[in-house]
Amino acid sequence: MEKKEFKSESKRLLDLMINSIYTNKDIFLRELISNSSDALDKVYYKSLTDKNLKIDKDDLVINLGFDKDSKTITISDNGIGMNKDELVDNLGTIAKSGSLSFKESMTEEEKKNIIGQFGVGFYSAFMVAKKIEVLSKSVDEDVAYLWESEGVDGYTIKKADKKTRGTTITLYLNDDDEEFNYSKYLDEYELKSLVKKYSDYVQFPIKMEVTHSKLKEKKNKDDKDEYEDVKEIETLNSQTPIWKKNKNDVTEEDYNNFYMDKFSDYDKPLKVITTSVEGLTTYKALLFIPSHAPYDYYTKEYEKGLSLYSNGVLIMDKCSDLLPDYFSFVKGVVDSEDLSLNISREMLQESRSLKIIAKNIDTKIHNELKDMLDNNRDKYIEFFQTFGTQLKYGVYNNYGMDKDKVSDLIMFYSSNKEKLITLDEYVKDMKENQDKIYYISGESLEKVKNMPQVEMVKEKGFDILFLTEYVDEFAITALQKFDDKEFINIEKDVDLDSEEEKEKLKKTNEKNKDLLSSMKDIIKDVSEVKFTNRLKKYPVCLTTKGDVSIEMQKVFDSMPNQMGIKAETILEINEKHPISKKIKKLYKEDKKSFDKYTKILYSQAKIIAGLPVDDASEISNLICDELSK
Ligand code: ADP
Ligand code: MG
């Protein structure tokens, strides 16, 4: 028996490994299974060139087992195995990867299946084990060796008994302590779930003896049902990932089932997107647009992200860097050989490959949605009704940096077409004398349609976008322009009058300067009172100037920490409405009623705009006074 110390730098590295590289203890199993998978690959590869070695691929297997009494877990394979020198070299030196050197002899295609390359994965087992035994017999030799280590102190190596080729690793689990319950791994269900989660797509079968409860065979027909525990060997992993299968071999239903199973949805997805890229960065992605928002989608708990795999082995469950916020509803998996397994979150974020993949995925989703919009309108509308808010949110989120990335995908309700249209469609159908995009916002379509400001713009034949969601106006404000056309909120000043009309109105307003300013004094809240041409049947309306519209003010008012942001409002009175004449008359003859009328008119304007009337009982008394006259 030989006793050896780890090389000194290895000691420090080992300490670092165990305590900081991996934050998640569960991944030890993934690492050891991946090593076994590599070993199986290697022996198969060897058999292709070595005439004396006959191997049937179907015999290659990884066996998993556990023993509650000795508190051990075993992982064994009939792979290539290690001789004495290899045990010393590969396991005695941290950051030495036998797989990396092996890979050098392989072609690009053959390399693809080998997972290891950094030479650190094996040591992750020390996160959960106080002692590790590696019993191995190399395919080239008749003697087997046992490598044993209890962590940083070093390891021993001695000849041992093993008849068959391959490696068996035994982990003696740490004792449970306050921080961690290591014995949880001594459980069939736990191990099964870990294999499913991290190693489901390892190409060789991972088998374990499991216990099933089965109905006992009956001696007599009338015997009662009796159950017994039966032990059976079960393959735990599904082996070939659906995204690696030939596209022609996978049906729509297969994709749907995979989606529903993996992302626990009871509904099939609205759209399946597959993509396979080879080149500087090679990867496959399988993406899904859900048909409905996940139940927690609009809560803080929702985490966006795609499952990231390195050659079929899970690296990260929800890699958020792979999805922009505006596509946060997309689910799916990305598998790339260019990413290594032993990569920390921080390193991953800096990874160039990951950035390239993320950018490509962004473009891919965008193109697929655009294609749906152009060629399958009904389906797109269905999608937009579910996730459109998120797209619009994406326009103004991130300080408006992403505003142009999705502006061609968002839709608003058109007053002329009476349905959702894109901004592109609005601009294409603009009238010859029109150079602006008109919109107005309000709580519901019904309400916006009946806003006093809408009448005149509609009469001139201009289309108006009706914004009914609170994100809408923020998105439009962030966009500022579309196709070089400015957005105009028709709640504010819109310049639609002819020169002649404008001149006439200016004169009226000047002539009634005193009347208007005394109205303003009575109301106080508004910054201006004026006569207007923009109304037809309505007597009054409330408009705004400045950046904050009435709808925005409502959003601000509803926020928990109100910032006191108020819209600057103007009360406009319909010049052609009989009420104008009446007011002028009262101003001259009956100041008391003039005061009452002013208050009533202002509260009317507020009600139409959907704003609360502060002094509701006073106003209703005033109205009643007038009615009883
Ligand atoms: P990596 O897998 O990144 O190379 P590891 O620390 O996981 O690094 O493993 C180190 C090396 O030990 C591997 O490259 C391989 O040569 C050898 N090895 C580990 N497990 C096995 C095994 N089950 N069978 C044969 N060789 C193994
Ligand atoms: Mg490894």
XYZ file of C-alpha atoms and ligand atoms in Angstrom:
657
model
C 0.000 0.000 0.000
C 1.279 3.407 -0.923
C 0.368 6.533 0.977
C 0.634 9.805 -0.832
C -0.071 13.401 -0.073
C -1.893 15.633 -2.444
C 0.430 18.113 -4.074
C 0.537 21.229 -1.940
C -1.280 23.491 -4.350
C -3.846 20.743 -4.687
C -4.508 20.914 -0.963
C -5.402 24.569 -1.132
C -7.397 24.043 -4.258
C -9.270 21.160 -2.710
C -10.225 23.305 0.219
C -11.394 26.021 -2.114
C -13.313 23.536 -4.206
C -15.188 22.009 -1.376
C -16.010 25.304 0.223
C -16.569 27.775 -2.526
C -16.751 26.691 -6.142
C -19.895 24.725 -5.650
C -22.643 26.218 -3.578
C -24.992 23.376 -4.246
C -24.019 20.034 -2.705
C -26.508 18.100 -4.845
C -24.331 18.399 -7.925
C -21.783 15.825 -6.664
C -23.918 13.113 -8.203
C -24.078 14.867 -11.536
C -20.271 15.136 -11.563
C -19.650 11.470 -10.778
C -22.265 10.282 -13.252
C -20.739 12.520 -15.915
C -17.330 10.979 -15.228
C -18.784 7.497 -15.611
C -20.468 8.528 -18.811
C -17.115 9.790 -20.103
C -15.460 6.515 -19.102
C -18.091 4.540 -21.033
C -17.637 6.742 -24.031
C -13.903 6.264 -23.902
C -14.054 2.487 -23.777
C -16.508 2.418 -26.641
C -14.288 4.745 -28.626
C -11.328 2.479 -27.921
C -13.243 -0.578 -29.125
C -13.693 1.067 -32.495
C -9.962 1.029 -33.134
C -8.849 -1.916 -30.997
C -9.660 -5.247 -32.655
C -9.149 -7.215 -29.424
C -11.776 -5.235 -27.614
C -15.318 -6.205 -28.462
C -17.972 -4.022 -26.927
C -21.682 -3.932 -27.410
C -22.866 -0.413 -26.774
C -26.007 -1.744 -25.152
C -23.991 -3.337 -22.341
C -22.522 -0.031 -21.221
C -24.210 1.073 -18.038
C -23.939 3.204 -14.911
C -25.202 1.603 -11.694
C -26.309 3.590 -8.719
C -26.819 2.191 -5.252
C -27.000 3.136 -1.599
C -26.762 1.433 1.753
C -28.499 2.924 4.740
C -26.517 0.893 7.296
C -23.031 1.814 6.165
C -24.240 5.246 4.989
C -22.686 4.848 1.590
C -23.557 5.646 -1.984
C -21.984 3.791 -4.887
C -21.654 4.794 -8.488
C -20.164 2.192 -10.767
C -19.549 1.841 -14.457
C -18.094 -0.690 -16.884
C -16.134 2.020 -18.630
C -12.478 2.347 -19.463
C -11.280 2.213 -15.830
C -7.985 3.536 -14.472
C -4.668 1.834 -13.849
C -2.418 2.792 -10.958
C -0.730 5.670 -12.729
C -3.987 7.039 -13.965
C -5.473 6.954 -10.499
C -2.491 8.916 -9.244
C -2.487 11.314 -12.132
C -6.190 11.905 -12.547
C -7.416 11.784 -8.989
C -4.249 12.750 -7.141
C -3.850 16.025 -8.940
C -6.647 18.432 -8.818
C -7.292 20.321 -12.017
C -5.794 17.480 -14.000
C -8.290 16.134 -16.433
C -7.652 12.766 -17.971
C -10.619 13.455 -20.185
C -9.024 16.541 -21.641
C -5.927 14.616 -22.773
C -8.078 11.778 -24.064
C -10.103 14.217 -26.090
C -7.034 15.373 -27.946
C -6.907 12.066 -29.766
C -10.513 12.263 -30.932
C -12.226 13.861 -33.906
C -14.564 16.806 -33.429
C -17.630 14.599 -33.745
C -16.337 12.083 -31.208
C -15.344 14.799 -28.750
C -18.888 16.003 -28.507
C -19.950 13.375 -26.020
C -17.111 13.820 -23.541
C -18.264 16.010 -20.693
C -15.185 16.465 -18.481
C -12.397 18.902 -19.178
C -11.359 20.782 -16.065
C -10.400 18.059 -13.682
C -12.272 19.372 -10.686
C -15.643 17.630 -10.810
C -14.540 14.513 -8.966
C -13.632 16.525 -5.886
C -17.130 17.863 -5.511
C -17.827 14.489 -3.884
C -15.897 15.715 -0.834
C -18.714 18.176 -0.222
C -20.854 15.283 0.955
C -18.389 12.506 1.790
C -15.832 12.157 4.544
C -14.208 9.239 2.757
C -14.098 8.185 -0.881
C -13.065 4.833 -2.290
C -12.350 4.390 -5.970
C -12.022 0.787 -7.049
C -10.915 0.614 -10.642
C -9.731 -1.828 -13.230
C -8.359 -0.514 -16.457
C -9.489 -2.078 -19.700
C -5.820 -2.697 -20.528
C -4.779 -4.496 -17.335
C -5.529 -7.527 -15.207
C -4.933 -5.915 -11.824
C -7.334 -3.642 -10.083
C -6.483 -0.859 -7.615
C -8.223 0.761 -4.736
C -7.735 4.485 -4.243
C -8.878 5.819 -0.897
C -8.956 9.319 0.515
C -10.369 11.124 3.489
C -9.957 14.590 2.066
C -7.113 17.071 2.252
C -4.642 14.771 3.999
C -3.914 12.708 0.964
C -4.772 9.301 -0.348
C -3.621 5.703 -0.355
C -3.429 3.301 -3.225
C -3.258 -0.488 -3.125
C -3.874 -3.555 -5.239
C -7.389 -4.834 -4.927
C -9.850 -7.388 -6.157
C -12.114 -6.592 -9.036
C -12.983 -9.001 -11.786
C -14.554 -6.743 -14.343
C -13.477 -3.650 -16.224
C -14.527 -0.267 -14.925
C -14.778 1.861 -11.838
C -16.799 1.707 -8.657
C -16.862 4.770 -6.464
C -18.054 4.498 -2.885
C -18.882 7.622 -0.918
C -18.993 7.440 2.890
C -21.358 10.266 3.619
C -20.586 12.954 6.191
C -22.461 12.759 9.481
C -25.528 14.956 9.592
C -24.955 18.276 11.315
C -27.002 21.362 12.060
C -26.384 22.785 8.632
C -26.935 19.819 6.432
C -28.759 16.559 6.373
C -26.407 14.303 4.403
C -28.422 11.173 5.002
C -31.143 12.562 2.764
C -29.115 11.073 -0.098
C -29.712 7.576 1.289
C -33.111 7.562 -0.253
C -34.493 6.091 -3.416
C -36.728 9.010 -4.220
C -34.043 11.610 -3.574
C -31.500 9.913 -5.833
C -34.088 9.356 -8.534
C -34.994 13.048 -8.511
C -31.368 14.139 -8.648
C -30.738 11.925 -11.652
C -33.889 13.223 -13.334
C -32.934 16.792 -12.650
C -29.279 16.823 -13.609
C -28.499 13.721 -15.587
C -31.695 12.819 -17.403
C -30.032 13.172 -20.790
C -26.825 11.296 -20.126
C -26.669 8.967 -23.126
C -26.030 5.741 -21.150
C -28.623 4.152 -18.898
C -28.320 4.978 -15.205
C -29.802 2.042 -13.297
C -30.797 1.523 -9.713
C -32.560 -1.157 -7.746
C -35.896 0.240 -6.679
C -38.704 -1.098 -4.571
C -42.228 -1.285 -5.923
C -45.318 -2.259 -4.098
C -47.123 -4.888 -6.167
C -50.353 -6.774 -5.939
C -49.705 -10.321 -4.779
C -50.854 -13.162 -6.938
C -53.994 -14.711 -5.473
C -54.234 -18.347 -4.543
C -58.015 -18.302 -4.613
C -60.179 -16.009 -6.630
C -61.915 -14.623 -3.545
C -58.769 -13.783 -1.588
C -58.336 -10.243 -0.388
C -55.962 -7.868 -2.220
C -52.506 -8.149 -0.744
C -49.428 -6.143 -1.632
C -45.767 -7.047 -1.412
C -42.539 -5.130 -1.947
C -40.758 -6.184 -5.095
C -37.248 -5.109 -5.983
C -36.568 -4.255 -9.580
C -33.755 -2.689 -11.566
C -35.005 0.516 -13.122
C -33.447 2.885 -15.636
C -33.745 6.322 -14.123
C -32.852 8.581 -17.029
C -34.565 9.131 -20.351
C -31.187 9.339 -22.129
C -31.703 11.161 -25.388
C -32.827 14.721 -24.918
C -35.696 15.597 -27.184
C -33.764 18.578 -28.561
C -30.952 16.323 -29.712
C -33.246 13.987 -31.578
C -33.621 14.302 -35.309
C -36.380 16.830 -35.920
C -38.211 14.455 -38.248
C -38.421 11.831 -35.518
C -40.186 14.155 -33.100
C -43.879 14.868 -33.370
C -45.667 17.996 -32.275
C -47.197 15.930 -29.517
C -43.747 14.889 -28.264
C -42.753 18.521 -27.945
C -45.995 19.393 -26.225
C -45.636 16.549 -23.755
C -42.053 17.461 -23.027
C -43.111 21.035 -22.360
C -46.007 20.131 -20.102
C -43.883 17.652 -18.195
C -40.780 19.781 -17.773
C -42.446 23.098 -17.074
C -45.441 21.690 -15.193
C -48.097 23.235 -17.337
C -51.493 21.662 -17.821
C -51.852 23.235 -21.254
C -49.816 22.695 -24.359
C -47.715 25.645 -25.500
C -48.949 28.208 -28.004
C -45.769 27.879 -30.016
C -42.731 25.630 -30.166
C -39.491 27.126 -31.466
C -36.511 24.928 -32.289
C -33.134 26.176 -33.301
C -29.780 24.607 -33.909
C -26.703 26.716 -34.532
C -23.272 25.550 -35.505
C -20.289 27.771 -35.853
C -18.271 29.908 -33.510
C -20.709 29.037 -30.787
C -22.561 25.781 -31.176
C -25.831 25.172 -29.408
C -29.323 23.812 -29.670
C -32.331 25.513 -28.191
C -35.887 24.355 -27.720
C -38.170 27.216 -26.746
C -41.830 27.466 -25.895
C -44.305 30.293 -25.762
C -46.887 29.255 -23.178
C -50.541 29.557 -24.109
C -51.351 31.304 -20.847
C -49.422 33.264 -18.260
C -48.023 31.173 -15.411
C -50.000 31.726 -12.224
C -47.168 33.699 -10.623
C -46.161 35.580 -13.772
C -47.023 39.026 -12.530
C -45.589 38.494 -9.047
C -42.118 39.064 -7.678
C -41.722 35.298 -7.261
C -41.649 34.675 -11.001
C -38.160 33.934 -12.242
C -37.448 34.217 -15.928
C -34.813 32.041 -17.550
C -34.010 29.035 -19.695
C -32.589 25.719 -18.499
C -28.971 25.621 -19.508
C -27.280 22.336 -20.373
C -23.752 21.488 -21.276
C -23.994 18.502 -23.540
C -27.133 17.146 -21.956
C -26.068 17.756 -18.359
C -27.848 20.490 -16.494
C -25.729 23.494 -15.484
C -28.439 25.839 -14.368
C -32.158 25.506 -13.979
C -33.120 29.076 -14.792
C -30.393 30.999 -16.517
C -31.841 34.495 -16.569
C -29.071 35.966 -18.700
C -30.420 34.024 -21.651
C -33.667 36.006 -21.879
C -34.365 39.721 -22.141
C -37.067 41.021 -19.802
C -39.519 41.632 -22.596
C -39.469 37.918 -23.453
C -39.504 36.747 -19.842
C -42.526 34.534 -20.538
C -40.544 32.207 -22.818
C -39.684 28.781 -21.404
C -37.185 26.315 -22.720
C -33.781 24.711 -22.778
C -30.441 25.599 -24.287
C -27.733 23.017 -24.730
C -24.211 23.978 -25.720
C -20.990 22.028 -25.810
C -19.111 25.286 -25.574
C -20.018 25.773 -21.954
C -18.261 23.719 -19.337
C -20.004 22.002 -16.474
C -17.797 23.305 -13.731
C -18.595 26.896 -14.224
C -19.724 29.264 -11.540
C -22.568 31.687 -11.939
C -20.184 34.644 -12.076
C -17.994 33.055 -14.716
C -21.060 32.151 -16.705
C -22.281 35.724 -16.797
C -18.987 36.830 -18.266
C -18.887 34.011 -20.768
C -18.723 35.217 -24.337
C -20.472 32.141 -25.662
C -23.389 32.758 -23.349
C -23.702 36.346 -24.530
C -23.705 35.259 -28.150
C -26.318 32.590 -27.466
C -28.503 35.089 -25.596
C -28.348 37.551 -28.463
C -29.227 34.886 -31.022
C -32.120 33.655 -28.931
C -33.463 37.177 -28.579
C -33.422 37.568 -32.366
C -34.887 34.123 -32.926
C -37.870 34.715 -30.643
C -38.408 38.122 -32.181
C -38.409 36.729 -35.716
C -40.779 33.925 -34.812
C -43.234 36.349 -33.240
C -42.987 38.721 -36.188
C -43.633 35.815 -38.487
C -46.692 34.840 -36.464
C -47.910 38.431 -36.603
C -47.532 38.550 -40.383
C -48.831 35.105 -41.224
C -51.073 33.951 -38.442
C -52.820 37.004 -37.114
C -55.388 35.210 -34.975
C -52.732 33.265 -33.157
C -50.685 36.403 -32.654
C -53.654 38.252 -31.192
C -54.121 35.336 -28.805
C -50.471 35.628 -27.842
C -50.643 39.400 -27.561
C -53.664 39.308 -25.329
C -51.700 37.092 -22.958
C -48.237 38.640 -23.048
C -48.632 41.985 -24.814
C -48.401 43.855 -21.528
C -44.935 42.410 -21.030
C -43.816 43.556 -24.480
C -45.083 47.065 -23.812
C -43.436 46.993 -20.441
C -40.235 46.051 -22.260
C -40.435 49.254 -24.270
C -40.084 51.538 -21.286
C -38.303 49.231 -18.884
C -34.495 49.322 -18.761
C -34.618 53.133 -19.144
C -36.133 52.770 -22.581
C -32.894 51.204 -23.867
C -34.785 48.348 -25.465
C -37.594 50.444 -26.859
C -36.869 49.768 -30.516
C -36.408 46.044 -30.008
C -40.085 45.265 -29.666
C -41.839 48.365 -31.033
C -42.782 46.420 -34.155
C -44.484 43.745 -32.062
C -46.779 45.866 -29.954
C -50.394 46.612 -30.828
C -53.036 49.112 -29.824
C -56.737 49.417 -30.476
C -57.544 51.542 -33.517
C -60.590 53.825 -33.479
C -61.077 53.504 -37.233
C -60.457 49.778 -37.620
C -62.062 48.896 -34.298
C -59.456 46.226 -33.594
C -55.831 45.866 -32.558
C -53.279 47.181 -35.036
C -49.510 47.584 -35.032
C -47.802 50.957 -35.174
C -46.583 50.076 -38.613
C -50.141 49.565 -39.795
C -51.195 52.882 -38.263
C -48.476 54.737 -40.105
C -49.208 53.001 -43.424
C -52.848 54.113 -43.270
C -52.200 57.695 -42.224
C -54.028 60.400 -44.180
C -52.111 62.579 -46.588
C -52.338 65.674 -44.419
C -51.450 63.754 -41.272
C -47.956 63.708 -39.840
C -48.582 62.640 -36.259
C -49.816 59.541 -34.471
C -52.857 60.368 -32.337
C -53.731 58.528 -29.166
C -55.781 58.915 -26.044
C -55.813 56.849 -22.911
C -58.462 55.865 -20.413
C -59.656 53.039 -18.237
C -61.684 51.125 -20.798
C -62.533 51.184 -24.471
C -66.080 52.266 -23.660
C -64.810 55.239 -21.700
C -62.154 56.347 -24.166
C -64.541 56.110 -27.100
C -66.802 58.615 -25.403
C -64.155 61.106 -24.394
C -65.061 64.616 -25.599
C -61.639 65.093 -27.209
C -62.179 62.112 -29.520
C -65.099 63.577 -31.467
C -63.317 66.196 -33.483
C -60.225 64.176 -34.357
C -62.456 61.352 -35.553
C -64.560 63.714 -37.585
C -61.475 64.870 -39.430
C -60.928 61.209 -40.349
C -57.770 60.634 -38.349
C -57.273 57.277 -36.689
C -56.792 57.356 -32.926
C -55.060 54.721 -30.851
C -57.084 53.931 -27.765
C -54.806 53.080 -24.860
C -56.518 51.233 -22.070
C -53.727 49.587 -20.131
C -51.730 51.536 -17.620
C -48.411 50.555 -19.261
C -49.545 51.888 -22.635
C -48.919 55.533 -22.109
C -45.578 54.926 -20.453
C -44.534 52.822 -23.433
C -45.637 55.505 -25.886
C -43.825 58.166 -23.874
C -40.642 56.091 -23.972
C -40.977 55.545 -27.704
C -41.455 59.267 -28.378
C -41.640 58.614 -32.106
C -42.378 55.766 -34.441
C -41.110 55.866 -38.007
C -40.201 59.491 -37.336
C -43.804 60.369 -36.518
C -44.461 62.016 -33.205
C -47.082 60.641 -30.828
C -49.726 63.167 -29.828
C -52.001 62.691 -26.865
C -55.260 64.243 -28.020
C -56.220 64.839 -24.448
C -53.666 67.630 -24.667
C -53.599 70.427 -27.225
C -54.197 69.229 -30.745
C -53.878 71.697 -33.519
C -56.593 70.743 -35.989
C -58.322 74.096 -36.571
C -57.952 76.124 -39.757
C -56.132 79.460 -39.530
C -59.420 81.277 -39.781
C -60.995 79.269 -36.976
C -57.947 79.758 -34.822
C -58.020 83.492 -35.288
C -61.690 83.664 -34.406
C -61.218 81.616 -31.268
C -58.267 83.717 -30.180
C -60.426 86.808 -30.394
C -63.231 85.213 -28.371
C -60.809 84.200 -25.660
C -59.287 87.665 -25.550
C -62.658 89.342 -25.419
C -63.669 87.166 -22.461
C -60.380 87.408 -20.657
C -61.902 88.650 -17.416
C -64.666 86.086 -17.415
C -62.211 83.240 -17.948
C -59.802 84.400 -15.299
C -62.534 84.756 -12.731
C -63.619 81.208 -13.542
C -60.053 80.095 -12.944
C -60.065 81.914 -9.604
C -63.219 80.081 -8.567
C -61.837 76.636 -9.518
C -58.216 77.179 -8.385
C -57.079 73.612 -9.396
C -56.708 74.343 -13.106
C -53.948 76.313 -14.730
C -56.213 77.825 -17.372
C -59.831 78.157 -18.509
C -60.559 78.781 -22.184
C -63.124 78.481 -24.963
C -62.495 75.752 -27.490
C -63.471 74.583 -30.990
C -62.465 70.998 -30.423
C -65.781 69.879 -28.920
C -68.996 69.078 -30.716
C -71.763 67.821 -28.450
C -69.940 68.072 -25.117
C -70.135 71.359 -23.171
C -66.747 71.025 -21.467
C -63.630 68.906 -21.244
C -60.488 68.717 -19.200
C -57.207 68.753 -21.096
C -53.606 68.824 -19.950
C -50.340 70.390 -20.869
C -46.870 69.191 -19.952
C -45.633 65.616 -19.655
C -48.122 64.212 -17.193
C -51.502 63.243 -18.570
C -54.606 62.592 -16.518
C -54.248 58.820 -16.993
C -50.654 58.951 -15.810
C -51.683 60.926 -12.770
C -54.177 58.182 -11.937
C -51.378 55.606 -12.086
C -49.171 57.743 -9.856
C -52.042 58.311 -7.437
C -52.551 54.563 -7.101
C -48.921 53.884 -6.194
C -48.162 53.064 -2.559
C -45.681 55.890 -2.047
C -47.376 58.754 -3.794
C -45.009 61.282 -5.179
C -47.621 64.012 -5.495
C -47.163 64.154 -9.245
C -50.122 66.015 -10.737
C -51.200 66.740 -14.265
C -51.425 70.394 -15.262
C -55.063 70.749 -16.339
C -57.018 73.150 -18.509
C -60.791 73.495 -18.465
C -62.029 73.960 -22.016
C -65.552 75.189 -22.770
C -67.314 74.458 -26.032
C -67.700 77.846 -27.711
C -70.631 76.676 -29.830
C -72.568 75.091 -26.989
C -75.544 77.081 -25.553
C -73.833 76.922 -22.157
C -71.254 79.459 -23.382
C -73.904 82.059 -24.005
C -75.457 81.361 -20.644
C -72.176 81.787 -18.804
C -71.424 85.073 -20.502
C -74.864 86.309 -19.531
C -74.514 85.237 -15.909
C -71.091 86.830 -15.674
C -72.685 90.187 -16.439
C -75.949 89.805 -14.536
C -75.703 87.251 -11.763
C -72.276 86.669 -10.188
C -73.649 84.249 -7.613
C -75.027 81.852 -10.214
C -71.900 82.338 -12.321
C -69.923 80.966 -9.392
C -72.248 77.950 -9.091
C -72.183 77.223 -12.822
C -68.415 77.345 -12.895
C -68.153 74.795 -10.119
C -70.715 72.499 -11.734
C -69.057 72.672 -15.140
C -65.646 71.893 -13.684
C -66.924 68.878 -11.797
C -68.624 67.673 -14.969
C -65.330 67.868 -16.797
C -63.660 65.912 -14.019
C -66.316 63.211 -14.039
C -65.988 62.791 -17.804
C -62.229 62.464 -17.393
C -62.763 59.809 -14.736
C -61.365 61.893 -11.899
C -62.960 62.010 -8.457
C -64.922 65.110 -7.484
C -63.483 66.285 -4.144
C -66.540 68.189 -2.918
C -69.224 65.832 -4.234
C -71.948 66.798 -1.754
C -71.476 70.514 -2.348
C -71.707 69.978 -6.091
C -74.802 67.804 -5.863
C -76.488 70.468 -3.718
C -75.599 73.116 -6.290
C -77.085 71.021 -9.098
C -80.237 70.403 -7.090
C -80.582 74.130 -6.403
C -80.502 74.820 -10.117
C -82.900 71.996 -10.946
C -85.450 73.254 -8.442
C -85.490 76.755 -9.898
P -12.987 16.115 -15.559
O -14.147 15.203 -15.622
O -13.345 17.534 -15.796
O -11.849 15.668 -16.418
P -12.852 15.191 -12.855
O -12.235 15.765 -11.621
O -14.316 15.019 -12.815
O -12.436 16.100 -14.060
O -12.155 13.830 -13.152
C -10.750 13.766 -13.291
C -10.333 12.650 -14.175
O -10.445 11.408 -13.503
C -11.144 12.459 -15.418
O -10.710 13.294 -16.463
C -10.915 11.000 -15.765
O -9.683 10.845 -16.483
C -10.723 10.368 -14.405
N -11.966 9.706 -13.967
C -12.846 10.166 -13.075
N -13.874 9.314 -12.905
C -13.629 8.252 -13.712
C -14.296 7.003 -13.996
N -15.476 6.685 -13.435
N -13.720 6.159 -14.882
C -12.549 6.462 -15.467
N -11.876 7.607 -15.248
C -12.383 8.490 -14.376
Mg -15.785 15.272 -14.445
